[in-house]
Coordinates of C-alpha atoms in Angstrom, one line a residue:
M1102 CA 9.3 -30.1 -15.4
D1103 CA 5.5 -30.1 -14.0
E1104 CA 3.1 -27.6 -15.1
A1105 CA 3.7 -25.5 -12.1
V1106 CA 7.3 -25.5 -12.2
E1107 CA 6.4 -25.2 -16.6
R1108 CA 4.1 -21.7 -15.3
R1109 CA 6.5 -20.5 -12.7
R1110 CA 10.0 -20.9 -15.5
F1111 CA 7.4 -18.3 -17.9
L1112 CA 6.3 -15.7 -15.6
G1113 CA 9.7 -14.9 -14.2
L1114 CA 11.2 -14.8 -18.3
T1115 CA 8.4 -12.8 -19.1
A1116 CA 8.4 -10.2 -15.8
A1117 CA 11.9 -10.0 -17.6
A1118 CA 10.2 -9.1 -21.3
A1119 CA 7.6 -7.1 -19.4
A1120 CA 10.5 -5.0 -17.8
L1121 CA 11.9 -4.6 -21.6
G1122 CA 8.7 -3.4 -22.7
L1123 CA 8.3 -6.4 -24.4
T1124 CA 5.5 -7.0 -23.8
A1125 CA 2.2 -6.8 -26.0
T1126 CA -0.7 -4.4 -23.8
M1127 CA -3.7 -7.1 -23.1
T1128 CA -6.5 -6.4 -23.6
G1129 CA -8.4 -9.4 -21.9
C1130 CA -10.2 -11.4 -25.0
G1131 CA -9.0 -15.0 -26.1
S1132 CA -9.3 -17.9 -24.4
L1133 CA -10.6 -15.7 -21.2
G1134 CA -13.3 -14.2 -23.1
G1135 CA -17.3 -14.1 -22.1
D1136 CA -18.1 -17.4 -24.6
S1137 CA -20.6 -18.8 -23.0
G1138 CA -23.7 -16.0 -23.0
D1139 CA -24.4 -12.9 -21.4
V1140 CA -23.2 -12.5 -17.9
T1141 CA -23.8 -9.3 -15.6
L1142 CA -20.2 -8.8 -13.4
R1143 CA -20.9 -7.0 -10.2
L1144 CA -18.0 -5.4 -9.5
V1145 CA -17.1 -3.4 -5.7
A1146 CA -14.9 -0.5 -5.5
A1147 CA -13.9 1.7 -3.1
D1148 CA -14.0 5.4 -3.7
Y1149 CA -10.4 6.7 -4.0
D1150 CA -11.1 10.5 -4.7
L1151 CA -10.5 12.8 -1.6
T1152 CA -13.4 15.7 -2.1
G1153 CA -16.0 14.4 -2.5
G1154 CA -15.9 14.2 -6.1
D1155 CA -17.0 11.6 -8.7
T1156 CA -13.9 11.0 -10.4
T1157 CA -13.7 7.2 -9.4
K1158 CA -16.9 6.6 -10.1
K1159 CA -16.0 7.3 -14.1
Y1160 CA -12.6 5.8 -13.9
W1161 CA -14.3 2.4 -13.4
N1162 CA -17.8 3.5 -15.1
D1163 CA -15.3 4.4 -18.6
L1164 CA -13.5 1.5 -18.1
V1165 CA -16.2 -0.1 -18.1
A1166 CA -18.0 0.5 -21.6
A1167 CA -14.4 0.3 -23.0
F1168 CA -14.9 -2.8 -21.8
E1169 CA -18.1 -4.2 -22.4
A1170 CA -17.5 -2.4 -26.5
Q1171 CA -14.7 -4.8 -27.1
H1172 CA -16.7 -7.7 -25.1
P1173 CA -20.2 -8.0 -25.7
G1174 CA -21.1 -10.9 -23.6
I1175 CA -20.7 -8.5 -20.7
K1176 CA -22.3 -6.7 -18.4
V1177 CA -20.7 -4.8 -15.0
E1178 CA -22.6 -3.5 -12.8
V1179 CA -19.6 -1.1 -10.3
S1180 CA -21.0 -0.2 -6.4
I1181 CA -18.1 2.7 -5.5
E1182 CA -18.0 2.4 -1.8
S1183 CA -16.2 5.4 0.7
W1184 CA -12.9 3.7 2.2
D1185 CA -14.8 3.3 6.4
D1186 CA -17.2 1.4 4.2
V1187 CA -16.2 -0.9 1.7
D1188 CA -14.0 -3.8 3.1
R1189 CA -16.8 -3.6 6.0
K1190 CA -20.1 -4.4 3.3
V1191 CA -18.5 -6.4 1.7
S1192 CA -17.9 -9.6 3.9
E1193 CA -21.8 -9.1 5.5
M1194 CA -22.0 -9.6 1.2
V1195 CA -20.1 -13.1 1.7
E1196 CA -21.2 -13.4 4.7
A1197 CA -24.4 -13.5 3.0
D1198 CA -24.0 -15.7 0.7
K1199 CA -24.0 -12.2 -1.9
A1200 CA -20.9 -12.6 -2.6
P1201 CA -19.9 -10.4 -5.4
D1202 CA -18.5 -11.6 -8.7
I1203 CA -15.1 -8.9 -8.2
A1204 CA -14.0 -6.7 -5.1
Q1205 CA -11.5 -3.8 -5.5
I1206 CA -10.8 -2.7 -1.1
G1207 CA -7.9 -3.4 1.7
A1208 CA -7.4 -7.3 2.1
Y1209 CA -7.9 -10.3 1.3
A1210 CA -6.5 -12.5 3.3
D1211 CA -9.4 -13.6 4.6
Y1212 CA -11.5 -14.5 1.4
A1213 CA -8.2 -17.0 0.6
A1214 CA -8.3 -18.8 3.5
A1215 CA -11.8 -19.7 3.5
G1216 CA -11.7 -21.2 -0.9
D1217 CA -13.3 -17.6 -1.7
L1218 CA -11.7 -16.7 -4.1
Y1219 CA -9.8 -17.5 -7.5
A1220 CA -6.5 -17.2 -8.2
A1221 CA -4.5 -15.2 -10.5
E1222 CA -3.3 -18.3 -12.8
E1223 CA -7.1 -19.0 -12.5
L1224 CA -8.2 -15.6 -13.9
L1225 CA -5.3 -13.7 -15.6
T1226 CA -3.0 -14.5 -19.2
I1227 CA 1.5 -15.3 -18.4
P1228 CA 2.2 -12.6 -19.9
V1229 CA -0.8 -10.2 -17.8
Q1230 CA 0.3 -12.3 -13.4
A1231 CA 4.0 -11.4 -15.8
N1232 CA 4.0 -8.3 -15.5
F1233 CA 2.8 -7.2 -11.3
L1234 CA 5.9 -6.0 -9.4
A1235 CA 8.2 -9.2 -8.1
P1236 CA 7.2 -6.9 -3.7
L1237 CA 2.8 -6.9 -5.0
V1238 CA 3.3 -10.4 -6.0
E1239 CA 4.9 -11.2 -2.6
A1240 CA 2.4 -10.1 -1.4
G1241 CA -0.6 -11.0 -2.7
E1242 CA 0.3 -14.4 -2.4
Y1243 CA -1.4 -16.7 0.5
K1244 CA 0.5 -20.2 1.8
R1245 CA 2.3 -19.3 -1.8
T1246 CA -0.6 -19.2 -3.8
Q1247 CA -1.9 -15.4 -5.7
Y1248 CA -4.9 -14.5 -4.6
G1249 CA -4.2 -10.1 -3.9
L1250 CA -3.9 -8.4 -7.2
P1251 CA -2.3 -5.6 -6.2
F1252 CA -4.9 -2.3 -7.5
V1253 CA -2.4 0.6 -6.5
A1254 CA 0.3 1.4 -4.6
S1255 CA 2.4 4.1 -3.0
T1256 CA 6.1 4.5 -0.4
R1257 CA 6.1 6.5 1.5
P1258 CA 9.3 8.7 2.3
L1259 CA 10.7 11.3 3.9
F1260 CA 8.7 14.1 3.3
Y1261 CA 9.5 17.8 4.1
N1262 CA 8.5 21.4 3.9
Q1263 CA 11.7 23.0 1.9
G1264 CA 10.5 26.4 3.4
L1265 CA 11.8 26.0 7.4
F1266 CA 14.6 24.1 6.1
D1267 CA 16.1 26.7 3.7
D1268 CA 15.1 29.2 6.7
A1269 CA 17.1 26.6 9.1
G1270 CA 19.9 26.5 7.0
I1271 CA 19.6 22.2 7.2
E1272 CA 19.3 19.6 4.6
A1273 CA 17.6 16.4 4.0
P1274 CA 19.0 14.5 6.6
T1275 CA 20.2 10.9 5.5
S1276 CA 20.9 9.5 9.3
W1277 CA 19.0 9.1 11.1
A1278 CA 21.9 11.3 13.3
E1279 CA 21.3 14.1 10.1
L1280 CA 17.6 13.3 11.1
A1281 CA 17.5 14.2 15.0
E1282 CA 19.8 16.7 14.3
A1283 CA 17.7 18.9 11.5
A1284 CA 14.8 18.4 14.0
E1285 CA 16.5 20.2 16.6
K1286 CA 17.6 22.9 14.4
L1287 CA 13.4 23.8 13.5
K1288 CA 12.5 23.5 17.2
D1289 CA 15.3 26.3 17.8
N1290 CA 13.7 28.2 14.1
G1291 CA 10.4 28.8 16.5
V1292 CA 8.6 25.1 14.0
R1293 CA 6.0 24.3 16.6
T1294 CA 6.6 20.2 15.2
P1295 CA 9.8 19.2 13.8
F1296 CA 8.9 15.1 13.1
A1297 CA 6.0 14.9 12.8
L1298 CA 5.5 11.0 14.9
P1299 CA 1.7 10.0 13.9
L1300 CA 2.1 6.0 15.8
G1301 CA -2.4 6.6 17.1
P1302 CA -5.0 4.1 16.7
E1303 CA -4.8 5.4 12.6
E1304 CA -2.4 4.4 10.9
A1305 CA 0.0 3.2 13.7
Q1306 CA 1.0 -0.6 12.1
A1307 CA 2.4 2.2 9.2
E1308 CA 4.2 4.6 10.3
A1309 CA 5.9 1.8 13.0
L1310 CA 6.8 0.4 10.2
M1311 CA 8.1 2.6 8.5
W1312 CA 10.6 3.3 11.1
L1313 CA 11.5 -0.3 11.7
L1314 CA 12.6 -1.5 8.3
S1315 CA 14.5 1.7 8.4
G1316 CA 16.5 -0.4 11.4
G1317 CA 17.4 -3.0 9.4
G1318 CA 13.7 -5.3 11.9
G1319 CA 10.6 -5.3 10.3
W1320 CA 7.1 -6.9 11.8
T1321 CA 7.9 -9.9 10.5
D1322 CA 11.9 -12.0 10.2
A1323 CA 13.5 -13.6 7.2
T1324 CA 11.3 -16.9 7.1
D1325 CA 8.0 -14.5 7.5
R1326 CA 7.7 -15.7 11.5
Y1327 CA 6.4 -12.4 13.2
A1328 CA 9.6 -10.6 14.8
V1329 CA 8.3 -7.9 16.5
D1330 CA 9.9 -8.0 19.5
S1331 CA 13.6 -8.4 17.5
D1332 CA 17.0 -6.6 19.0
A1333 CA 16.9 -4.9 16.1
N1334 CA 13.5 -3.0 16.6
I1335 CA 13.4 -3.0 19.9
K1336 CA 16.6 -0.7 19.3
T1337 CA 14.0 1.7 16.8
F1338 CA 12.1 2.6 18.8
D1339 CA 15.0 2.8 22.0
W1340 CA 16.3 5.8 19.4
L1341 CA 12.7 7.8 19.0
K1342 CA 11.9 7.6 22.3
K1343 CA 15.0 9.4 23.3
N1344 CA 16.0 11.4 19.9
L1345 CA 13.1 12.1 19.3
V1346 CA 9.4 12.3 21.5
G1347 CA 12.5 12.5 24.5
K1348 CA 13.6 16.0 24.0
G1349 CA 9.9 17.9 22.7
L1350 CA 11.0 17.0 18.9
T1351 CA 7.7 15.4 18.2
G1352 CA 5.1 18.6 19.1
P1353 CA 2.5 19.2 21.7
V1354 CA 0.7 16.1 20.5
A1355 CA 2.5 12.7 21.7
P1356 CA 2.5 10.0 19.5
G1357 CA 0.6 7.5 20.6
K1358 CA -2.7 10.5 20.2
L1359 CA -1.2 11.7 16.9
N1360 CA -3.1 10.2 13.8
R1361 CA -2.1 10.5 10.7
K1362 CA -4.9 13.0 8.7
A1363 CA -4.0 15.4 11.6
A1364 CA -0.1 15.2 11.2
F1365 CA -0.5 15.7 7.5
A1366 CA -3.0 18.4 7.6
A1367 CA -0.5 19.8 10.0
F1368 CA 1.9 20.1 7.4
T1369 CA -0.9 21.1 5.2
N1370 CA -0.7 24.0 7.4
G1371 CA 3.4 25.3 7.0
E1372 CA 2.9 23.9 11.0
V1373 CA 5.9 20.0 10.8
G1374 CA 8.6 20.3 9.4
M1375 CA 8.9 16.5 8.6
L1376 CA 6.9 13.7 8.7
N1377 CA 6.7 10.5 6.5
G1378 CA 5.3 11.5 3.7
H1379 CA 2.2 10.0 1.2
P1380 CA 1.8 10.6 -2.2
S1381 CA -1.8 12.7 -1.8
L1382 CA -0.4 14.3 -0.1
L1383 CA 1.8 16.7 -2.7
Q1384 CA -1.8 18.6 -3.5
E1385 CA -2.5 19.1 -0.8
A1386 CA 0.6 21.1 0.5
A1387 CA 1.3 22.6 -2.9
K1388 CA -3.6 23.6 -2.5
K1389 CA -1.4 25.1 0.7
G1390 CA 1.8 27.0 -1.0
V1391 CA 3.8 24.5 1.0
K1392 CA 7.2 23.4 -0.6
V1393 CA 7.7 20.1 -0.6
G1394 CA 10.5 17.6 -0.4
Q1395 CA 11.7 14.4 -0.8
V1396 CA 14.0 12.1 0.1
P1397 CA 14.0 8.7 1.6
L1398 CA 13.5 8.4 5.3
P1399 CA 16.9 8.0 6.4
G1400 CA 18.2 4.5 7.6
V1401 CA 21.0 4.4 11.3
E1402 CA 24.3 5.2 9.5
G1403 CA 22.8 6.0 5.6
P1404 CA 19.3 5.0 3.2
P1405 CA 18.0 1.6 4.6
K1406 CA 17.4 -1.4 2.9
A1407 CA 13.9 -1.0 2.4
A1408 CA 11.7 1.4 2.6
M1409 CA 7.7 0.4 2.9
G1410 CA 4.9 -0.8 0.5
V1411 CA 0.9 -0.6 0.7
A1412 CA -0.9 -2.0 -1.9
D1413 CA -4.7 -2.3 -1.9
W1414 CA -6.0 -5.0 -4.5
I1415 CA -8.8 -6.5 -6.1
M1416 CA -9.7 -10.5 -6.2
G1417 CA -12.3 -12.7 -7.9
F1418 CA -15.6 -14.3 -6.4
K1419 CA -16.1 -18.2 -7.0
Q1420 CA -19.7 -18.0 -5.4
N1421 CA -21.6 -17.0 -8.7
G1422 CA -19.4 -19.7 -11.2
H1423 CA -17.8 -16.0 -13.6
R1424 CA -14.1 -17.4 -13.3
K1425 CA -13.8 -17.4 -17.5
E1426 CA -15.8 -14.0 -17.6
I1427 CA -14.4 -12.2 -14.4
G1428 CA -11.0 -12.7 -16.0
A1429 CA -11.6 -11.1 -19.5
F1430 CA -12.1 -8.0 -17.6
L1431 CA -9.1 -8.3 -14.5
N1432 CA -7.4 -8.2 -17.8
F1433 CA -8.0 -5.7 -19.8
V1434 CA -8.2 -3.6 -15.4
F1435 CA -5.0 -3.7 -15.7
T1436 CA -3.9 -3.2 -19.5
D1437 CA -0.5 -0.1 -18.9
D1438 CA -3.5 2.9 -20.0
N1439 CA -6.5 1.6 -17.4
V1440 CA -3.2 0.8 -14.8
L1441 CA -1.7 4.7 -15.3
K1442 CA -4.6 6.6 -15.6
F1443 CA -5.7 5.6 -12.3
A1444 CA -2.7 5.3 -9.8
G1445 CA -2.2 8.9 -11.6
D1446 CA -4.7 10.6 -11.2
N1447 CA -4.8 9.4 -7.6
D1448 CA -1.4 10.5 -7.1
L1449 CA -0.6 6.9 -6.5
L1450 CA 1.7 4.1 -8.4
P1451 CA 1.1 1.8 -10.7
V1452 CA 1.5 -1.3 -10.2
T1453 CA 3.0 -3.3 -12.9
V1454 CA 6.5 -2.9 -14.6
S1455 CA 5.7 -1.6 -18.0
A1456 CA 2.9 1.2 -16.9
S1457 CA 5.8 2.3 -14.3
S1458 CA 8.9 2.3 -16.9
R1459 CA 5.6 4.4 -18.5
M1460 CA 5.4 6.3 -15.7
E1461 CA 9.0 6.9 -14.7
T1462 CA 9.2 9.6 -18.9
E1463 CA 6.4 10.6 -18.9
P1464 CA 6.6 14.6 -17.5
E1465 CA 3.6 15.2 -16.2
H1466 CA 4.3 12.5 -13.2
A1467 CA 7.8 14.2 -12.4
D1468 CA 6.4 14.4 -8.7
L1469 CA 6.3 10.5 -8.0
R1470 CA 9.7 9.6 -9.3
V1471 CA 11.4 9.2 -5.9
F1472 CA 8.6 6.9 -4.6
L1473 CA 8.7 4.9 -8.2
K1474 CA 12.0 4.3 -7.5
T1475 CA 11.8 3.0 -3.9
L1476 CA 8.9 0.5 -5.0
P1477 CA 10.4 -2.2 -6.5
D1478 CA 12.8 -3.0 -3.4
S1479 CA 9.9 -2.0 -1.0
Q1480 CA 8.4 -4.8 2.2
L1481 CA 5.2 -4.9 2.6
P1482 CA 3.5 -5.2 5.6
P1483 CA 2.5 -9.3 6.3
V1484 CA -0.8 -9.3 5.1
G1485 CA -1.0 -12.7 3.3
K1486 CA -0.7 -13.8 7.7
T1487 CA -5.0 -14.0 7.9
S1488 CA -3.5 -12.9 12.0
W1489 CA -2.4 -9.6 10.4
A1490 CA -6.1 -7.8 10.9
K1491 CA -6.2 -9.2 14.6
V1492 CA -1.4 -7.9 15.2
S1493 CA -2.2 -4.7 12.8
E1494 CA -5.1 -3.4 15.2
N1495 CA -3.2 -4.6 18.3
V1496 CA -0.1 -2.7 16.6
K1497 CA -2.9 0.3 16.6
Q1498 CA -3.6 0.9 19.6
N1499 CA -0.6 0.1 21.9
I1500 CA 2.9 1.6 19.6
G1501 CA 2.7 4.9 21.2
K1502 CA 2.9 3.7 24.5
A1503 CA 6.7 2.9 23.4
V1504 CA 7.1 6.2 23.4
T1505 CA 5.2 7.6 26.7
P1506 CA 7.9 8.7 29.9
A1507 CA 7.0 5.5 31.0
G1508 CA 6.8 3.3 28.2
R1509 CA 9.3 1.1 27.7
P1510 CA 10.8 -0.3 23.9
A1511 CA 11.1 -3.8 24.9
D1512 CA 7.9 -4.6 27.0
V1513 CA 5.7 -3.2 24.7
L1514 CA 6.7 -4.9 22.0
G1515 CA 6.8 -7.7 24.2
S1516 CA 3.2 -7.8 23.9
I1517 CA 2.4 -6.9 21.1
G1518 CA 5.4 -9.7 20.1
R1519 CA 3.7 -13.0 21.7
V1520 CA -0.1 -11.7 20.7
A1521 CA 1.5 -11.6 17.3
T1522 CA 3.1 -15.4 17.5
A1523 CA -0.1 -16.6 18.7
A1524 CA -2.6 -14.9 16.2
E1525 CA 0.2 -16.3 13.7
S1526 CA -0.1 -20.7 15.5
A1527 CA -4.4 -20.0 15.1
E1528 CA -3.5 -19.7 11.4

């Protein structure tokens, strides 16, 4: 049996052990330790604090202090950047031949394709690598090798305003027909936006994917080739146009001009009956006294086969040659306590089997359990394709046209699909 096959077999066995709580907490000690003299690692990380505070900085400062105490030969310098800037700044650093040792950002595929990154198996111990949730491992692969290490994740269930539902005498929907019926009743009861459908350029690619999955489609097919204008996808957008948008159930702003941020703000102000939500929305809604109900986004006739998952990534760059030291640090990052601390503080989901199991049982994380339930079977956007950035931008700019009065979903999806196929061929 060759080494690659043996490693995959061991990873599978270790993942099963992790699911049973049998894996030991890893500290990064041992063969990946910092035994090559004093080394300073540079880490660039994204800021997750929604309130302008310093919780992300404090998290990394505390983690680094604990790590350095265990690894006296390794120092870690951390730079925290806003999500508006972090991907661009790392790109500029790499282009200037000043790559960081570690980056925690939104995408990895271009760097993997360029040969800039260490593979996961070059950095992580086998138990740590095997502990990642399966959909996140697959999404972190470029050409069947994992380079993107999932840092935090989320899923997007259907959120509804419990007070508005109670006032209208309706229950949480379990199918598309029930969802449309609930939206009609909300409208009749004076709700300004029965269903917020943000297909504007901020995050339309994600909102669209949630609906495509609930309709049995997706951006790609079973062979991981783009299938943007599949029959299932066209039927999904035909339904949205006819049954939600066309009946005036998506509010006063056209979906193609509605961004997620504005939709979330309207929801926390009590103006929206339903939308596809994000874990961070729970805290904001609670602050304004909005009681939130959560269920999986319904499928055509019941629960869909898969929900959408989202992950942010952390990766190790080769340029400075600090493989062992980067590995030691990342093994430490993925200990249960560190994974749970960051995910819990930011209303996000842990990326490992063992940390997810702990979150499911800890009462302080009860609000996140509906998200946890769907994550293991979730489907992520095709972030392992170098073409995805271009395709995603095309979706953001154009998918909203599919539900305009003059729009034809088959034409809009067909146009996006042709660009996607051409970009895929150029990879």
